[in-house]
Short mmCIF file of C-alpha atoms in Angstrom, two decimals:
data_model
loop_
_atom_site.label_atom_id
_atom_site.label_comp_id
_atom_site.label_asym_id
_atom_site.label_seq_id
_atom_site.Cartn_x
_atom_site.Cartn_y
_atom_site.Cartn_z
CA MET W 11 3.02 27.93 -27.16
CA LEU W 12 3.99 26.90 -23.60
CA ASP W 13 6.23 29.09 -21.48
CA ILE W 14 7.78 27.71 -18.27
CA TYR W 15 9.27 29.43 -15.26
CA THR W 16 10.00 28.19 -11.73
CA LYS W 17 9.73 29.52 -8.22
CA ARG W 18 11.83 28.00 -5.39
CA LYS W 19 12.04 24.77 -7.43
CA GLU W 20 8.82 23.49 -5.83
CA VAL W 21 6.16 24.99 -8.12
CA ILE W 22 6.23 25.31 -11.88
CA ILE W 23 3.76 27.58 -13.65
CA ILE W 24 2.86 26.71 -17.21
CA THR W 25 0.79 29.29 -19.04
CA LYS W 26 -0.97 28.97 -22.37
CA GLU W 27 -0.29 32.26 -24.10
CA THR W 28 -1.02 33.57 -27.53
CA GLU W 29 1.72 33.94 -30.07
CA ASN W 30 1.71 37.72 -29.50
CA ASN W 31 2.91 37.27 -25.91
CA THR W 32 5.65 34.75 -26.65
CA GLU W 33 8.47 37.25 -26.77
CA THR W 34 7.56 38.89 -23.48
CA GLN W 35 7.60 35.56 -21.59
CA SER W 36 10.69 33.95 -23.14
CA THR W 37 13.09 36.00 -21.02
CA GLU W 38 11.54 34.61 -17.82
CA PHE W 39 12.24 31.04 -18.92
CA ASN W 40 15.88 31.90 -19.56
CA ASP W 41 16.13 33.49 -16.11
CA TYR W 42 15.08 30.24 -14.40
CA SER W 43 16.69 27.64 -16.67
CA ASP W 44 19.61 27.16 -14.24
CA SER W 45 17.16 26.26 -11.48
CA TRP W 46 15.54 23.65 -13.69
CA MET W 47 18.92 22.09 -14.50
CA GLU W 48 19.79 21.99 -10.80
CA LEU W 49 16.54 20.12 -10.12
CA ALA W 50 17.43 17.47 -12.69
CA GLY W 51 21.00 17.03 -11.45
CA LEU W 52 21.75 13.46 -10.41
CA SER W 53 23.89 14.46 -7.47
CA ASP W 54 20.99 16.49 -6.11
CA TYR W 55 18.73 13.42 -6.16
CA VAL W 56 21.28 11.18 -4.50
CA SER W 57 21.93 13.71 -1.76
CA GLN W 58 18.23 14.03 -1.05
CA PHE W 59 17.83 10.27 -0.95
CA GLY W 60 20.65 10.04 1.55
CA ASN W 61 18.86 12.44 3.85
CA SER W 62 15.45 10.78 3.59
CA TYR W 63 15.99 7.04 3.21
CA ALA W 64 19.48 6.03 4.27
CA SER W 65 19.93 3.80 7.31
CA SER W 66 22.93 3.40 9.57
CA ALA W 67 22.69 -0.35 8.96
CA ASP W 68 23.15 0.00 5.19
CA ILE W 69 26.20 -1.78 3.80
CA LYS W 70 28.28 0.26 1.39
CA ILE W 71 30.25 -1.25 -1.47
CA THR W 72 33.42 0.32 -0.08
CA ASP W 73 32.81 -1.53 3.21
CA LEU W 74 32.42 -4.79 1.29
CA TYR W 75 35.73 -4.29 -0.50
CA LYS W 76 37.42 -3.69 2.83
CA TYR W 77 35.92 -6.89 4.28
CA LEU W 78 37.04 -8.97 1.30
CA MET W 79 40.66 -7.79 1.54
CA ASN W 80 41.00 -9.48 4.96
CA PRO W 81 37.88 -11.52 5.83
CA GLN W 82 39.20 -13.01 9.08
CA ALA W 83 39.97 -9.54 10.46
CA HIS W 84 36.39 -8.43 9.75
CA ILE W 85 34.60 -11.71 10.40
CA LYS W 86 32.15 -10.24 12.91
CA GLN W 87 31.19 -7.41 10.55
CA ILE W 88 30.70 -9.96 7.76
CA ARG W 89 28.36 -12.04 9.92
CA ASN W 90 26.34 -8.98 10.90
CA ALA W 91 26.17 -7.86 7.27
CA SER W 92 25.00 -11.32 6.22
CA THR W 93 22.15 -11.29 8.72
CA TYR W 94 21.11 -7.79 7.63
CA LEU W 95 21.24 -8.48 3.89
CA THR W 96 19.50 -11.84 4.25
CA ASN W 97 16.59 -10.25 6.09
CA ARG W 98 16.49 -7.35 3.60
CA HIS W 99 16.64 -9.28 0.31
CA GLY W 100 14.24 -12.12 -0.35
CA ILE W 101 16.46 -13.80 -2.94
CA LEU W 102 19.16 -14.44 -0.31
CA LYS W 103 16.57 -15.80 2.10
CA ASP W 104 15.21 -18.11 -0.63
CA VAL W 105 18.67 -19.55 -1.28
CA LEU W 106 19.16 -20.32 2.42
CA ARG W 107 15.72 -21.91 2.62
CA MET W 108 16.56 -24.09 -0.35
CA VAL W 109 19.80 -25.24 1.31
CA GLN W 110 17.79 -26.06 4.43
CA SER W 111 14.95 -27.94 2.75
CA LEU W 112 16.48 -29.52 -0.37
CA PRO W 113 18.15 -32.63 1.19
CA THR W 114 15.88 -35.45 2.30
CA LEU W 115 18.17 -36.09 5.34
CA LYS W 116 17.34 -39.80 5.41
CA TYR W 117 20.13 -41.86 6.93
CA ASN W 118 21.33 -45.43 7.31
CA LEU W 119 23.28 -47.10 10.11
CA ILE W 120 26.16 -49.29 8.95
CA TRP W 121 27.60 -51.66 11.57
CA SER W 122 31.17 -52.88 11.75
CA ASN W 123 29.96 -56.53 11.76
CA TYR W 124 26.65 -58.37 11.40
CA ASP W 125 27.59 -61.65 13.09
CA ASP W 126 25.79 -61.03 16.38
CA VAL W 127 22.29 -60.07 15.28
CA GLU W 128 20.82 -59.75 18.77
CA ARG W 129 23.66 -57.55 19.91
CA ASN W 130 23.28 -55.27 16.88
CA LYS W 131 19.54 -54.98 17.49
CA LYS W 132 20.14 -53.97 21.09
CA HIS W 133 22.70 -51.30 20.21
CA GLU W 134 20.73 -50.09 17.21
CA LYS W 135 17.82 -49.31 19.50
CA LYS W 136 20.18 -47.34 21.73
CA VAL W 137 21.52 -45.35 18.77
CA GLN W 138 18.05 -44.70 17.39
CA ASP W 139 16.85 -43.51 20.80
CA PHE W 140 19.81 -41.14 21.01
CA LEU W 141 19.14 -39.73 17.54
CA ASP W 142 15.49 -39.24 18.47
CA ASP W 143 16.46 -37.48 21.72
CA ILE W 144 18.62 -34.92 19.94
CA ASP W 145 16.05 -34.63 17.09
CA VAL W 146 18.73 -35.28 14.50
CA VAL W 147 16.77 -34.14 11.43
CA GLN W 148 15.90 -30.80 13.01
CA VAL W 149 19.51 -30.33 14.11
CA LEU W 150 20.65 -30.89 10.53
CA ARG W 151 18.10 -28.49 9.02
CA ASP W 152 18.87 -25.76 11.58
CA GLY W 153 22.57 -26.31 11.02
CA LEU W 154 22.30 -26.05 7.24
CA LEU W 155 20.42 -22.76 7.54
CA GLU W 156 22.78 -21.21 10.09
CA ILE W 157 26.04 -22.28 8.48
CA SER W 158 24.83 -20.95 5.13
CA GLU W 159 23.97 -17.57 6.65
CA LEU W 160 26.97 -17.11 8.99
CA GLY W 161 29.59 -19.37 7.43
CA THR W 162 30.31 -21.07 10.77
CA ILE W 163 28.49 -22.98 13.48
CA VAL W 164 29.84 -24.43 16.72
CA THR W 165 27.87 -27.42 18.03
CA CYS W 166 27.93 -28.56 21.64
CA LEU W 167 26.37 -31.82 22.86
CA ARG W 168 24.61 -31.19 26.18
CA ASN W 169 24.08 -34.24 28.44
CA ARG W 170 23.71 -36.46 25.35
CA GLN W 171 20.19 -35.09 24.91
CA TYR W 172 20.50 -31.78 23.14
CA VAL W 173 22.75 -30.21 20.50
CA GLN W 174 23.30 -26.51 21.17
CA PHE W 175 24.64 -23.99 18.64
CA LEU W 176 26.88 -21.58 20.52
CA ASP W 177 26.74 -17.83 19.89
CA LEU W 178 29.84 -17.05 17.84
CA ASP W 179 30.22 -13.65 19.53
CA ASP W 180 30.58 -15.34 22.95
CA ILE W 181 33.44 -17.68 22.10
CA VAL W 182 37.02 -17.61 20.87
CA ILE W 183 38.75 -20.23 18.70
CA ARG W 184 42.51 -19.78 18.74
CA GLU W 185 44.21 -23.18 18.50
CA GLN W 186 43.81 -26.86 17.69
CA ARG W 187 44.44 -30.03 19.64
CA ASN W 188 44.87 -33.30 17.74
CA GLY W 189 43.38 -31.69 14.66
CA LYS W 190 40.26 -30.36 16.43
CA TRP W 191 39.59 -26.73 17.25
CA ILE W 192 39.51 -25.77 20.93
CA VAL W 193 36.43 -23.71 21.77
CA GLU W 194 36.58 -21.34 24.75
CA PHE W 195 33.90 -19.18 26.30
CA ASP W 196 34.73 -15.52 26.88
CA PHE W 197 33.52 -14.32 30.31
CA LYS W 198 33.95 -10.72 29.27
CA THR W 199 30.85 -10.99 27.10
CA LEU W 200 28.78 -11.34 30.29
CA ASP W 201 29.97 -7.96 31.58
CA SER W 202 27.84 -6.17 28.97
CA ILE W 203 24.66 -7.61 30.56
CA ARG W 204 23.72 -5.14 33.30
CA ASN W 205 20.59 -6.81 34.63
CA MET W 206 21.55 -9.59 37.08
CA GLU W 207 18.48 -11.67 36.29
CA ASP W 208 19.24 -11.60 32.56
CA LYS W 209 22.84 -12.51 33.32
CA MET W 210 21.76 -15.57 35.33
CA ILE W 211 19.44 -16.68 32.52
CA LYS W 212 22.35 -16.40 30.10
CA ILE W 213 24.71 -18.41 32.32
CA ASN W 214 22.14 -21.17 32.89
CA SER W 215 21.63 -21.54 29.15
CA LEU W 216 25.33 -22.07 28.49
CA PRO W 217 27.33 -25.34 28.70
CA ASN W 218 28.16 -26.82 32.10
CA GLU W 219 31.67 -25.38 32.13
CA VAL W 220 30.22 -21.86 32.41
CA THR W 221 28.99 -21.40 35.99
CA VAL W 222 28.38 -18.57 38.40
CA GLN W 223 31.41 -19.68 40.41
CA SER W 224 33.73 -19.59 37.40
CA TYR W 225 32.38 -16.19 36.38
CA ASN W 226 32.90 -14.79 39.88
CA ALA W 227 36.43 -16.22 39.87
CA TYR W 228 37.09 -14.22 36.73
CA ARG W 229 35.55 -11.07 38.22
CA ASN W 230 37.67 -11.33 41.39
CA SER W 231 40.86 -12.43 39.66
CA ASN W 232 43.99 -10.29 39.77
CA ASP W 233 44.88 -11.57 36.31
CA LYS W 234 41.61 -11.27 34.43
CA GLU W 235 43.16 -12.03 31.08
CA LYS W 236 44.31 -15.43 32.35
CA ASP W 237 40.92 -16.40 33.82
CA ARG W 238 38.89 -14.76 31.08
CA TYR W 239 38.40 -17.96 29.02
CA VAL W 240 37.15 -21.43 29.91
CA GLU W 241 37.34 -24.41 27.54
CA ILE W 242 34.07 -26.08 26.52
CA SER W 243 34.02 -29.80 25.84
CA ASN W 244 32.09 -31.80 23.22
CA CYS W 245 32.31 -28.95 20.71
CA HIS W 246 32.73 -29.19 16.96
CA VAL W 247 33.46 -26.34 14.56
CA LEU W 248 31.86 -26.53 11.12
CA ASN W 249 32.59 -23.92 8.46
CA ILE W 250 32.39 -23.25 4.73
CA GLY W 251 34.19 -21.06 2.22
CA VAL W 252 37.63 -20.87 3.89
CA ARG W 253 40.95 -22.65 3.90
CA ARG W 254 41.59 -25.61 6.16
CA GLY W 255 43.59 -23.74 8.81
CA GLN W 256 40.98 -21.06 9.49
CA PRO W 257 38.21 -21.61 12.06
CA PHE W 258 35.62 -19.09 10.88
CA GLY W 259 33.94 -19.53 7.52
CA LEU W 260 32.23 -17.12 5.16
CA PRO W 261 28.52 -16.86 4.30
CA LEU W 262 27.26 -18.85 1.34
CA THR W 263 25.79 -15.76 -0.32
CA LEU W 264 28.88 -13.53 0.04
CA GLY W 265 29.72 -13.67 -3.67
CA ALA W 266 26.43 -12.00 -4.63
CA TRP W 267 26.64 -9.08 -2.22
CA GLN W 268 28.43 -6.75 -4.65
CA SER W 269 25.80 -7.21 -7.38
CA ILE W 270 23.00 -6.75 -4.86
CA LEU W 271 24.52 -3.54 -3.48
CA GLN W 272 25.04 -2.19 -7.01
CA LYS W 273 21.39 -2.89 -7.81
CA GLU W 274 20.41 -1.13 -4.57
CA VAL W 275 22.28 2.01 -5.66
CA ILE W 276 20.49 2.00 -9.03
CA ASN W 277 17.11 1.53 -7.35
CA LYS W 278 17.82 4.32 -4.88
CA VAL W 279 18.76 6.79 -7.59
CA GLU W 280 15.75 5.97 -9.75
CA ARG W 281 13.34 6.05 -6.81
CA SER W 282 14.81 9.34 -5.65
CA VAL W 283 14.34 10.85 -9.11
CA SER W 284 10.74 9.65 -9.23
CA ASN W 285 9.92 10.88 -5.73
CA ARG W 286 11.47 14.29 -6.31
CA LEU W 287 9.70 14.89 -9.58
CA LEU W 288 6.32 13.58 -8.46
CA GLN W 289 6.33 15.08 -4.97
CA GLN W 290 7.99 18.47 -5.50
CA ILE W 291 6.84 19.57 -8.96
CA LEU W 292 3.32 20.85 -9.51
CA VAL W 293 1.86 22.53 -12.57
CA LEU W 294 -0.43 25.54 -12.39
CA GLN W 295 -2.03 25.70 -15.82
CA ALA W 296 -3.88 28.77 -17.05
CA SER W 297 -6.13 29.06 -20.12
CA HIS W 298 -8.27 32.15 -20.91
CA ILE W 299 -10.69 34.17 -18.88
CA ASP W 300 -13.48 34.47 -21.44
CA LYS W 301 -15.42 31.78 -23.24
CA GLU W 302 -14.25 33.01 -26.62
CA GLN W 303 -10.66 32.12 -25.63
CA THR W 304 -9.36 35.54 -26.60
CA LYS W 305 -8.35 37.12 -23.26
CA PRO W 306 -5.33 35.55 -21.51
CA VAL W 307 -5.03 35.57 -17.74
CA PRO W 308 -3.24 38.72 -16.56
CA LYS W 309 0.22 38.21 -15.15
CA GLU W 310 -0.75 39.86 -11.84
CA VAL W 311 -3.54 37.28 -11.32
CA LEU W 312 -1.15 34.41 -12.02
CA GLN W 313 1.40 35.75 -9.55
CA ALA W 314 -1.25 36.19 -6.86
CA TYR W 315 -2.47 32.60 -7.17
CA PHE W 316 1.13 31.42 -7.38
CA ARG W 317 1.91 32.97 -3.98
CA GLU W 318 -1.15 31.43 -2.35
CA VAL W 319 -0.43 27.95 -3.72
CA SER W 320 3.20 28.23 -2.58
CA LYS W 321 2.10 29.05 0.97
CA ILE W 322 0.11 25.85 1.17
CA ILE W 323 2.71 23.43 -0.16
CA THR W 324 5.82 25.01 1.38
CA LYS W 325 6.93 26.08 4.83
CA LYS W 326 9.78 28.08 6.26
CA ASP W 327 12.25 26.29 8.54
CA ASP W 328 15.31 28.16 9.86
CA GLY W 329 15.06 30.63 7.02
CA ARG W 330 14.94 27.88 4.37
CA ILE W 331 11.96 27.09 2.17
CA GLN W 332 11.03 23.38 2.43
CA LYS W 333 8.21 21.18 1.25
CA ASN W 334 5.33 21.00 3.73
CA GLU W 335 4.70 17.28 4.32
CA GLY W 336 2.30 17.65 7.25
CA GLY W 337 -1.40 18.47 7.29
CA ASN W 338 -3.81 19.18 4.45
CA GLY W 339 -4.26 22.29 2.32
CA LEU W 340 -7.39 23.64 0.66
CA ILE W 341 -7.09 25.43 -2.67
CA ALA W 342 -10.01 27.12 -4.45
CA LEU W 343 -9.17 27.88 -8.08
CA PRO W 344 -11.26 29.66 -10.72
CA HIS W 345 -12.33 27.92 -13.89
CA PHE W 346 -9.38 29.23 -15.90
CA LEU W 347 -6.74 27.68 -13.55
CA GLU W 348 -5.90 24.03 -13.05
CA LEU W 349 -3.35 22.43 -10.65
CA ASP W 350 -1.74 19.19 -11.79
CA THR W 351 1.47 17.19 -11.51
CA VAL W 352 4.18 17.02 -14.13
CA LYS W 353 3.65 14.24 -16.65
CA MET W 354 7.06 12.84 -17.52
CA ASP W 355 8.95 9.56 -17.77
CA THR W 356 11.02 9.11 -14.60
CA THR W 357 12.75 5.91 -15.76
CA LEU W 358 16.49 6.54 -15.90
CA PHE W 359 17.80 3.03 -16.59
CA LYS W 360 16.83 0.59 -19.30
CA GLU W 361 15.32 -2.79 -18.59
CA GLU W 362 18.42 -4.49 -20.02
CA LEU W 363 20.50 -3.10 -17.15
CA TYR W 364 18.19 -4.64 -14.55
CA SER W 365 18.24 -7.96 -16.41
CA LYS W 366 22.02 -7.93 -16.37
CA MET W 367 22.10 -7.14 -12.64
CA ASN W 368 19.64 -9.97 -11.89
CA ASN W 369 21.69 -12.43 -13.94
CA ASP W 370 24.83 -11.38 -12.08
CA ILE W 371 23.10 -12.01 -8.75
CA TYR W 372 21.92 -15.49 -9.76
CA GLN W 373 25.33 -16.42 -11.19
CA ASN W 374 27.18 -15.28 -8.08
CA LEU W 375 24.75 -17.20 -5.89
CA GLY W 376 25.33 -20.32 -7.97
CA VAL W 377 21.64 -20.93 -8.65
CA SER W 378 19.52 -20.47 -11.75
CA PRO W 379 16.16 -18.62 -11.83
CA SER W 380 14.49 -21.84 -12.97
CA LEU W 381 15.75 -23.74 -9.90
CA LEU W 382 15.07 -21.03 -7.33
CA ALA W 383 11.87 -19.44 -8.62
CA GLY W 384 10.75 -21.53 -11.61
CA LEU W 385 11.59 -18.71 -14.04
CA GLU W 386 13.28 -18.81 -17.45
CA GLY W 387 15.48 -21.68 -18.61
CA ASN W 388 14.25 -25.22 -19.12
CA TYR W 389 14.10 -28.50 -17.28
CA ALA W 390 17.52 -29.67 -18.49
CA SER W 391 19.35 -26.53 -17.33
CA ALA W 392 17.50 -26.56 -14.00
CA ASN W 393 18.41 -30.23 -13.52
CA VAL W 394 22.10 -29.54 -14.17
CA ASN W 395 22.07 -26.60 -11.78
CA HIS W 396 20.24 -28.72 -9.21
CA SER W 397 22.97 -31.38 -9.33
CA LYS W 398 25.74 -28.77 -9.14
CA PHE W 399 24.20 -26.87 -6.24
CA PHE W 400 23.37 -30.01 -4.26
CA SER W 401 26.90 -31.33 -4.69
CA TYR W 402 28.06 -28.35 -2.62
CA ILE W 403 25.38 -29.02 0.01
CA THR W 404 26.73 -32.57 0.17
CA THR W 405 30.12 -31.25 1.31
CA ILE W 406 28.37 -29.58 4.25
CA LEU W 407 26.46 -32.77 5.08
CA GLU W 408 29.75 -34.65 5.21
CA GLN W 409 30.87 -32.37 8.06
CA PHE W 410 27.64 -33.12 9.93
CA GLU W 411 28.19 -36.85 9.41
CA THR W 412 31.56 -36.56 11.15
CA VAL W 413 30.00 -34.76 14.11
CA LEU W 414 27.11 -37.23 14.48
CA ASN W 415 29.42 -40.23 14.26
CA ASP W 416 31.55 -38.75 17.04
CA TYR W 417 28.40 -38.49 19.15
CA ILE W 418 27.44 -42.10 18.37
CA LYS W 419 30.85 -43.26 19.63
CA MET W 420 29.96 -41.79 23.04
CA VAL W 421 26.77 -43.86 23.15
CA LEU W 422 28.20 -47.24 22.11
CA PRO W 423 30.79 -49.39 23.91
CA LYS W 424 34.34 -49.27 22.57
CA ASN W 425 34.13 -52.74 21.01
CA GLN W 426 31.06 -51.80 18.95
CA ARG W 427 31.22 -49.55 15.92
CA CYS W 428 28.43 -47.96 13.92
CA LYS W 429 28.59 -45.35 11.17
CA LEU W 430 25.75 -43.02 10.22
CA VAL W 431 25.55 -42.25 6.48
CA LEU W 432 23.24 -39.54 5.15
CA ASP W 433 21.47 -40.11 1.83
CA ARG W 434 22.75 -38.00 -1.05
CA THR W 435 19.24 -37.37 -2.36
CA THR W 436 16.93 -34.38 -2.57
CA ILE W 437 13.19 -33.92 -2.28
CA LEU W 438 13.08 -33.37 -6.05
CA GLU W 439 14.31 -36.95 -6.55
CA LYS W 440 11.91 -38.67 -4.15
CA GLU W 441 9.71 -40.37 -6.76
CA SER W 442 12.67 -41.69 -8.73
CA GLU W 443 14.29 -42.94 -5.51
CA ILE W 444 11.17 -44.86 -4.55
CA GLU W 445 11.00 -46.54 -7.97
CA LYS W 446 14.71 -47.35 -7.89
CA PHE W 447 14.55 -49.06 -4.49
CA LYS W 448 11.32 -50.81 -5.39
CA GLU W 449 13.09 -52.45 -8.31
CA PHE W 450 16.04 -53.22 -6.03
CA TYR W 451 13.66 -54.95 -3.59
CA GLN W 452 12.03 -57.00 -6.35
CA GLN W 453 15.44 -58.19 -7.55
CA THR W 454 17.10 -58.87 -4.17
CA GLY W 455 14.37 -59.06 -1.55
CA VAL W 456 16.10 -56.33 0.54
CA ILE W 457 13.23 -54.11 1.67
CA GLU W 458 14.78 -51.57 4.07
CA PRO W 459 15.99 -49.03 1.43
CA TRP W 460 12.54 -49.06 -0.16
CA LEU W 461 10.81 -48.44 3.18
CA ASN W 462 13.27 -45.66 4.04
CA ALA W 463 12.63 -43.97 0.69
CA ILE W 464 8.88 -43.99 1.36
CA PHE W 465 8.60 -43.41 5.12
CA GLY W 466 12.00 -42.03 6.14
CA SER W 467 15.00 -43.34 8.03
CA GLY W 468 14.53 -46.02 10.67
CA SER W 469 11.14 -47.10 9.33
CA LEU W 470 11.99 -50.84 9.03
CA ASN W 471 11.40 -51.66 12.70
CA ALA W 472 8.29 -49.51 12.73
CA MET W 473 6.87 -51.37 9.72
CA ILE W 474 7.70 -54.77 11.28
CA ASN W 475 5.92 -53.83 14.50
CA GLN W 476 2.98 -52.44 12.57
CA SER W 477 2.69 -55.62 10.51
CA LYS W 478 2.80 -57.82 13.63
CA TYR W 479 0.18 -55.63 15.32
CA GLU W 480 -2.19 -55.81 12.36
CA LYS W 481 -1.82 -59.57 11.84
CA GLU W 482 -1.66 -60.83 15.44
CA THR W 483 -3.75 -58.28 17.32
CA LEU W 484 -6.20 -56.77 14.86
CA ASP W 485 -6.39 -59.80 12.56
CA THR W 486 -6.92 -57.46 9.59
CA ALA W 487 -6.37 -60.30 7.08
CA THR W 488 -9.78 -61.66 8.04
CA TRP W 489 -11.51 -58.40 7.16
CA PHE W 490 -9.30 -56.92 4.44
CA THR W 491 -8.05 -59.18 1.63
CA PRO W 492 -5.60 -57.46 -0.71
CA PRO W 493 -6.14 -57.94 -4.45
CA LEU W 494 -4.17 -60.71 -6.15
CA ASN W 495 -0.85 -59.45 -7.50
CA ALA W 496 2.82 -60.37 -7.62
CA HIS W 497 3.37 -59.13 -4.05
CA THR W 498 0.36 -60.83 -2.38
CA SER W 499 0.20 -64.20 -4.18
CA SER W 500 2.31 -67.34 -3.92
CA GLY W 501 3.33 -69.75 -6.65
CA LYS W 502 0.41 -71.99 -5.79
CA ASP W 503 -2.02 -69.13 -6.40
CA LEU W 504 -0.64 -68.57 -9.89
CA GLN W 505 -0.94 -72.22 -11.13
CA ASN W 506 -3.12 -73.15 -14.10
CA PRO W 507 -6.79 -73.76 -13.25
CA ASN W 508 -8.03 -77.30 -12.59
CA SER W 509 -8.30 -79.38 -15.78
CA ASN W 510 -11.43 -81.09 -14.38
CA PRO W 511 -13.74 -78.26 -13.37
CA PRO W 512 -16.87 -79.09 -11.40
CA SER W 513 -19.84 -80.25 -13.47
CA ASN W 514 -22.76 -77.98 -14.21
CA GLU W 515 -25.36 -77.63 -16.93
CA ASN W 516 -23.13 -75.68 -19.27
CA THR W 517 -20.09 -77.95 -19.02
CA GLU W 518 -22.19 -81.07 -19.48
CA LYS W 519 -23.77 -79.62 -22.59
CA SER W 520 -20.43 -78.66 -24.14
CA LYS W 521 -19.09 -82.17 -23.57
CA THR W 522 -22.00 -83.90 -25.35
CA ASP W 523 -22.74 -81.71 -28.37
CA ASN W 524 -19.11 -81.70 -29.63
CA ASN W 525 -19.33 -78.00 -30.47
CA ASN W 526 -15.61 -77.40 -30.18
CA ASN W 527 -14.87 -79.93 -32.90
CA THR W 528 -17.75 -78.94 -35.19
CA PRO W 529 -17.06 -75.62 -36.86
CA ARG W 530 -20.04 -73.73 -38.12
CA ALA W 531 -20.33 -72.69 -41.76
CA ALA W 532 -19.97 -69.03 -42.46
CA LYS W 533 -23.21 -67.27 -43.30
#
């Protein structure tokens, strides 16, 4: 039978003894059974994991509970935790990418009146040029990503050419004026920048209200608290996940953090168990000295080899025996000894537990595995989840519409009004949208929605100019004739053929032999 005893919990010797020696070895197993139980203790694994793998940036569940009790008091910690967890866990990053990329972000311009066509065309060009200057689609995609990760973004229109997202750690938002939040820059944040060149780069990248002169005025002020803040104009605060009277929102993925942290704990414990067993437990297996398998290995020989193996895989540090993780060791063993690792199942938790944790994460994120990763479920459930999830994205787009329409008011004269409306469609619906607007065009003759669905917003003027260029400059109709169909033919083209076709040998023959009126007899 097999007898087991341990030495310093790093090396286990397993000897194959005859039944006659069983009684002499059984006492040694009993002497070391407590050490074996200590090795398998869960608290021992967790403590080792904490020493080897833990990071100061790790978020603990107790920290999360504290944040949730008063989110506004811990808003900076929540933002930092969101950035850390998003970069650490791919599922959170995938959700944010989906929020960023799912909407088509096509838009339409609706004018207050359509009486003066020339005037509308003039101002529409001005609005389109402004939207191109600020790169409106990229602003929207960047904004969707950032507001989902941080819960809040503060936009600032710079010289009507660029939309800047202000660093939330550099500003304060304390009050409202006429229903809009007042955004102020905090000069104290510049004091932490020691290098003067870096400080100048920072100041030059900030809105026009933040200047070297205003910063020096704060530095030289007798009342620094009074001159510490400067109001920034053309700012808008967008947030999600909070009540109306609170300026700072909460990350989109906050609800799933608890489930993710719980899964992390389970993974840490199981990985620690596996690492400890596989890295710290070796087996020195002894058979018999002779070929007839009758002479067991003497105990003195086993102990001698045990000491030599222990010297190679362990080291002494401050009087404590530790595993030697550096360098290589060379062991020469006789034919009756064999060194191997322990063969055992290191899985502590069943697969059902991991499935439950994954389902909790998806449910708290508000997305299904079929929508996010194409797993499980079916098309119907994914379609329902798609509609539900995008309806929440729509509420964020409505905030961006308000901001963009405020910008458009700055571009147009006061007696001219234009409203930008974003399409409530996703990239998954593109084909159906094209077919829907194609049918709408065939029924009404209104072509702009169809062109926008195919080529994107503002494509009508581009298609008109392209058509004029091809017909008047390139004269493509001379070289390329489209096939006859409902879109390229007129009513004249679709009339019945001429009742008097031109004469030829075949038509003359059919007129004279009266074949059409003379049926042939069946054979």
